[in-house]
GROMACS .gro file of C-alpha atoms in nm:
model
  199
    1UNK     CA    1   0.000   0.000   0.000
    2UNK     CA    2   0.086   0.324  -0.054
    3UNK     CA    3  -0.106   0.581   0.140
    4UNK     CA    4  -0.107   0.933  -0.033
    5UNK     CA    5  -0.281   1.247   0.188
    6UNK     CA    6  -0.509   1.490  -0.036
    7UNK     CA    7  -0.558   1.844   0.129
    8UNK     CA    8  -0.687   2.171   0.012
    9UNK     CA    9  -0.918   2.452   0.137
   10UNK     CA   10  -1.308   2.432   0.114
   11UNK     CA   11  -1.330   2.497  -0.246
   12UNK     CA   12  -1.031   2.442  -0.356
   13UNK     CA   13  -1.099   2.191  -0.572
   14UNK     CA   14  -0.969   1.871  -0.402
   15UNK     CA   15  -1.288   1.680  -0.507
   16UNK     CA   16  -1.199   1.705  -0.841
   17UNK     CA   17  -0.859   1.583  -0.795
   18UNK     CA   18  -0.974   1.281  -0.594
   19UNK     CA   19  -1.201   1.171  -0.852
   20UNK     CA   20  -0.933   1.174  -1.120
   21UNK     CA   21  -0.729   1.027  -0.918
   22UNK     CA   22  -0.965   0.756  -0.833
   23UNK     CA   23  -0.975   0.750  -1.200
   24UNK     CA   24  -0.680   0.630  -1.213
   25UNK     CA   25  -0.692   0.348  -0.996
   26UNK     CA   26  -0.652   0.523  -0.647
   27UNK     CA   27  -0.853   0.380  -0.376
   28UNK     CA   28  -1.030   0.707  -0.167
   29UNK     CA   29  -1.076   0.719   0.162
   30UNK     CA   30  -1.308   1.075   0.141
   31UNK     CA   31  -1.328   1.201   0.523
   32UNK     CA   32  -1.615   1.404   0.388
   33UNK     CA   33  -1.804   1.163   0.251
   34UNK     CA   34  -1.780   0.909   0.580
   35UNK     CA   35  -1.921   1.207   0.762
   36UNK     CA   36  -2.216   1.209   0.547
   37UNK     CA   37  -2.247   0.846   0.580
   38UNK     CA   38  -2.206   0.842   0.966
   39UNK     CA   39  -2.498   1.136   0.951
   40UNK     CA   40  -2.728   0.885   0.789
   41UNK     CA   41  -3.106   0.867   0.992
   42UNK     CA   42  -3.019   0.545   1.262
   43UNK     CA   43  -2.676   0.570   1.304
   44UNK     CA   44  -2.540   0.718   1.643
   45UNK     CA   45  -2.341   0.988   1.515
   46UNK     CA   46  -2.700   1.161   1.396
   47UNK     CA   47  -2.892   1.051   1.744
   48UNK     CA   48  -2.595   1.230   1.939
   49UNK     CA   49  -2.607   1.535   1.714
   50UNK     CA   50  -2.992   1.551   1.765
   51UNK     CA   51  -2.908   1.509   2.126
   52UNK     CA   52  -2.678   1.782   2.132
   53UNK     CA   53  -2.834   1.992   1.906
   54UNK     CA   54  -3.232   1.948   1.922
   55UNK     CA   55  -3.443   1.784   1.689
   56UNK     CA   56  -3.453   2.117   1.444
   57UNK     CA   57  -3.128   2.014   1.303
   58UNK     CA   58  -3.383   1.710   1.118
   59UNK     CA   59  -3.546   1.764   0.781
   60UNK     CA   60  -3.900   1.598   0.814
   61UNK     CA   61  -3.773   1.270   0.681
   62UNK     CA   62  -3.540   1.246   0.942
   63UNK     CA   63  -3.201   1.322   0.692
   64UNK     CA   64  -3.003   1.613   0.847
   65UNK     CA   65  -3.014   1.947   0.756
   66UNK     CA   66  -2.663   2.076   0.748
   67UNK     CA   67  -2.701   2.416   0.686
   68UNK     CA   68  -2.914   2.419   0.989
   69UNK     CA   69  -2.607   2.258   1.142
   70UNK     CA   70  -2.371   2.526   1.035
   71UNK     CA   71  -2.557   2.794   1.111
   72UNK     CA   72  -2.554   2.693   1.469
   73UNK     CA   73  -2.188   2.598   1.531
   74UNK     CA   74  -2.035   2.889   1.287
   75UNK     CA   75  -2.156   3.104   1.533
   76UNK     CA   76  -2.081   2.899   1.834
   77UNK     CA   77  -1.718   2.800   1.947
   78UNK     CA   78  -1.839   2.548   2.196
   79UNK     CA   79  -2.087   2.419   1.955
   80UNK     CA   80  -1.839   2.382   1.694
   81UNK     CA   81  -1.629   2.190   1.947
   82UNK     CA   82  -1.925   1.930   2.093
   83UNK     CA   83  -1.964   1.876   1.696
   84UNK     CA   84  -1.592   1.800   1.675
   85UNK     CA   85  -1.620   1.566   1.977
   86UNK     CA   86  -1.911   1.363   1.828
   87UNK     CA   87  -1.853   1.325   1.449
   88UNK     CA   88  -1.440   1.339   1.470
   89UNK     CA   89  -1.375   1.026   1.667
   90UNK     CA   90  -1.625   0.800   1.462
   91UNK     CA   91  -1.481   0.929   1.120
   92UNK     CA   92  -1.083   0.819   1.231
   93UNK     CA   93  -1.255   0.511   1.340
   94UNK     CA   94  -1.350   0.442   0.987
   95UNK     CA   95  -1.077   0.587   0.840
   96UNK     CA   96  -0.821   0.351   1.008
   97UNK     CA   97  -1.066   0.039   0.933
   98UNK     CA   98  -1.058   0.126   0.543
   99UNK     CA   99  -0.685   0.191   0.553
  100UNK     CA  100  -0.645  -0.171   0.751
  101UNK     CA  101  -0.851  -0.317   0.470
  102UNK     CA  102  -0.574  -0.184   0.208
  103UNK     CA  103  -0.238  -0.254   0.454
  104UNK     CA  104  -0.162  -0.574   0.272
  105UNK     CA  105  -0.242  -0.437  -0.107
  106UNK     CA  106  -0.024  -0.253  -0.342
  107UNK     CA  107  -0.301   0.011  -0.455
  108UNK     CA  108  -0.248   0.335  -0.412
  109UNK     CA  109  -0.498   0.482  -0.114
  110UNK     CA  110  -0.549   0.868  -0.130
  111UNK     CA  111  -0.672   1.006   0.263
  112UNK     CA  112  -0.901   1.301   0.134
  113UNK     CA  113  -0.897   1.522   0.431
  114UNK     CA  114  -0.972   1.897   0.430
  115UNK     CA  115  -0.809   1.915   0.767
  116UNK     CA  116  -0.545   1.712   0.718
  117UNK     CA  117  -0.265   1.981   0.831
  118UNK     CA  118  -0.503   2.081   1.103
  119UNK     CA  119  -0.533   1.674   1.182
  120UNK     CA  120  -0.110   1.668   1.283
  121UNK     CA  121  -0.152   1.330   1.105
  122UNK     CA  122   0.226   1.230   0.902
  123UNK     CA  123   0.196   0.868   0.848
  124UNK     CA  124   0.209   0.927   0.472
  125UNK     CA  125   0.419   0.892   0.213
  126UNK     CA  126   0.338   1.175   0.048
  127UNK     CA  127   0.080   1.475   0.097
  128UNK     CA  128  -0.085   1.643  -0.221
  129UNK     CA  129  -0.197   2.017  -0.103
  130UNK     CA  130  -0.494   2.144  -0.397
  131UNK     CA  131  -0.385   2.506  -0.384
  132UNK     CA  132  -0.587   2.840  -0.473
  133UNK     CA  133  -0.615   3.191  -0.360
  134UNK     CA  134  -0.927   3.182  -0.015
  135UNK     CA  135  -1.102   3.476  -0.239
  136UNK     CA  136  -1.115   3.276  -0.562
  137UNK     CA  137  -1.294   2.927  -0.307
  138UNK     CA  138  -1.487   3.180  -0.139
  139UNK     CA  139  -1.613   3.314  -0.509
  140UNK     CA  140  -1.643   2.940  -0.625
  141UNK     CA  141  -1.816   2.851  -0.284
  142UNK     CA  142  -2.105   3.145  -0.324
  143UNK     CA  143  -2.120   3.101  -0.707
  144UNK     CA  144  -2.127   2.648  -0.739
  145UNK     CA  145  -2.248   2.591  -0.412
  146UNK     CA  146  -2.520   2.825  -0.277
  147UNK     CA  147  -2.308   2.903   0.000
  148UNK     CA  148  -2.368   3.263   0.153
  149UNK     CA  149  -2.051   3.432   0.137
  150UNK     CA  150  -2.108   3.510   0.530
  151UNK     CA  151  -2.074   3.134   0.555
  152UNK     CA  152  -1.830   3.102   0.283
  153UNK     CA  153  -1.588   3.347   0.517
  154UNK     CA  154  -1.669   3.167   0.818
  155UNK     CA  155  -1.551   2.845   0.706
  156UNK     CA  156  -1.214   2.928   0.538
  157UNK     CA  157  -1.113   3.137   0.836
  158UNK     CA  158  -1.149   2.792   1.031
  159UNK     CA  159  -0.922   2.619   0.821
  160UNK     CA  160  -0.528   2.599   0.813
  161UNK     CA  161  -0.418   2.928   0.639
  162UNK     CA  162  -0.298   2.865   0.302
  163UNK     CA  163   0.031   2.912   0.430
  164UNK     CA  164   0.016   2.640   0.607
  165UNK     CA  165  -0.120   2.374   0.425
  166UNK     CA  166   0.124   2.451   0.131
  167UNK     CA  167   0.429   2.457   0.378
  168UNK     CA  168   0.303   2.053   0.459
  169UNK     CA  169   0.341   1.983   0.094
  170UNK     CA  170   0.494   1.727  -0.079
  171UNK     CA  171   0.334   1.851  -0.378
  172UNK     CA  172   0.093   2.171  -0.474
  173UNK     CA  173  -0.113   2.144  -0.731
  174UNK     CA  174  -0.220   2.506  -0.808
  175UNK     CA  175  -0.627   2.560  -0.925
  176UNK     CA  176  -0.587   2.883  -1.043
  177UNK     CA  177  -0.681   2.813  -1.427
  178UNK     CA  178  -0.940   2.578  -1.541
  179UNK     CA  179  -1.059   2.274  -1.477
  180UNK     CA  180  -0.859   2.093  -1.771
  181UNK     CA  181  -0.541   2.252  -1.622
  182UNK     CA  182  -0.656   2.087  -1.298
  183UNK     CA  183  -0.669   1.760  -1.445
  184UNK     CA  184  -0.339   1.756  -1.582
  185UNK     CA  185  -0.183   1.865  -1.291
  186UNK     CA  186  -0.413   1.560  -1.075
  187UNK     CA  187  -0.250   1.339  -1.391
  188UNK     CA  188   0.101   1.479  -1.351
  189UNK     CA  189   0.030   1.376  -0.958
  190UNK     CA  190  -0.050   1.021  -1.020
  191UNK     CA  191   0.285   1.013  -1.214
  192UNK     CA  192   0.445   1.174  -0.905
  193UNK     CA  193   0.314   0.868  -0.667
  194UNK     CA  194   0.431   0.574  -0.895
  195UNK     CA  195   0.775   0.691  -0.830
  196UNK     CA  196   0.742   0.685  -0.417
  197UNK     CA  197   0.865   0.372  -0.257
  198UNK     CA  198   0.542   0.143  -0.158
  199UNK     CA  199   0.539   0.060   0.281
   0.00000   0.00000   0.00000
């Protein structure tokens, strides 16, 4: 196995990179998308949220609604940490048991993390950092994604500076052109990992 981290800022781009990457064979282990299946209507990540939270955080089909979510623990420091406390620990739970399940492979396993500097994790044998200026995501974020650009703000001034991230970087991949020039780069990266020396 060879376990690759994937970083970048909220709308960066990193999601586009992981696919391609998956597209070329990578196994992905998407922190994000655990989260959403962890925050699925009977599993106890969701009751403790509802717990926590109060039963307004529910849609009327029981599926969460996250911008409800948000809106309560962008605004909330010890919100956002009893949030961290509940959904963090069962996502590296499931992390680690995916990872086990590749240990004795020779794929190539991409860890998509947007807080993977913030995470201290360096277990890897190389980290990929998606880089691009916080007021071209924020754009992309308000424009793509229906985000508010209130929210938009709020979220990237959570997150590892850009600084940072890139100064964990084995490799930056900069999205500041288009989204062909973001594939190439995700295709020059897949070159980059066949070269690393498998654990």
């Amino acid at each position: 196995m060879l376990l690759i981290g994937l970083t970048g800022g909220i709308g960066s781009g990193k999601s586009t990179v992981s696919a391609r990457l998956a597209e070329h064979g990578a196994v992905v282990i998407d922190a994000d998308a655990i989260v959403h299946e962890l925050q699925r209507p009977g599993e106890p990540v969701l009751a403790a949220m509802v717990e926590r939270f109060g039963p307004a955080i529910l849609k009327s089909d029981g599926t969460l609604r996250r911008q409800a979510v948000a809106d309560i623990v962008f605004n909330d420091a010890a919100a956002l940490r009893d949030l961290g406390a509940i959904v963090h620990p069962a996502v590296a739970l499931e992390i680690e048991r995916r990872i086990a399940e590749q240990v004795d492979g020779d794929r190539v396993v991409v860890l998509d993390v947007p807080l993977l500097v913030e995470s201290g994790r360096d277990d890897m044998a190389g980290t990929i950092v998606v880089d691009v200026d916080p007021e071209v995501a924020i754009a992309r974020l308000v424009e793509h994604r229906g985000f508010s650009e209130a929210d938009a703000r709020a979220r990237v001034a959570r997150q590892a500076s850009r600084e940072e991230r890139v100064a964990k970087a084995d490799l930056v991949i900069d999205n500041a052109g288009t989204v062909a020039e973001l594939e190439a780069q995700a295709d020059a990266a897949w070159a980059w990992t066949q070269g690393l020396p498998r654990t």
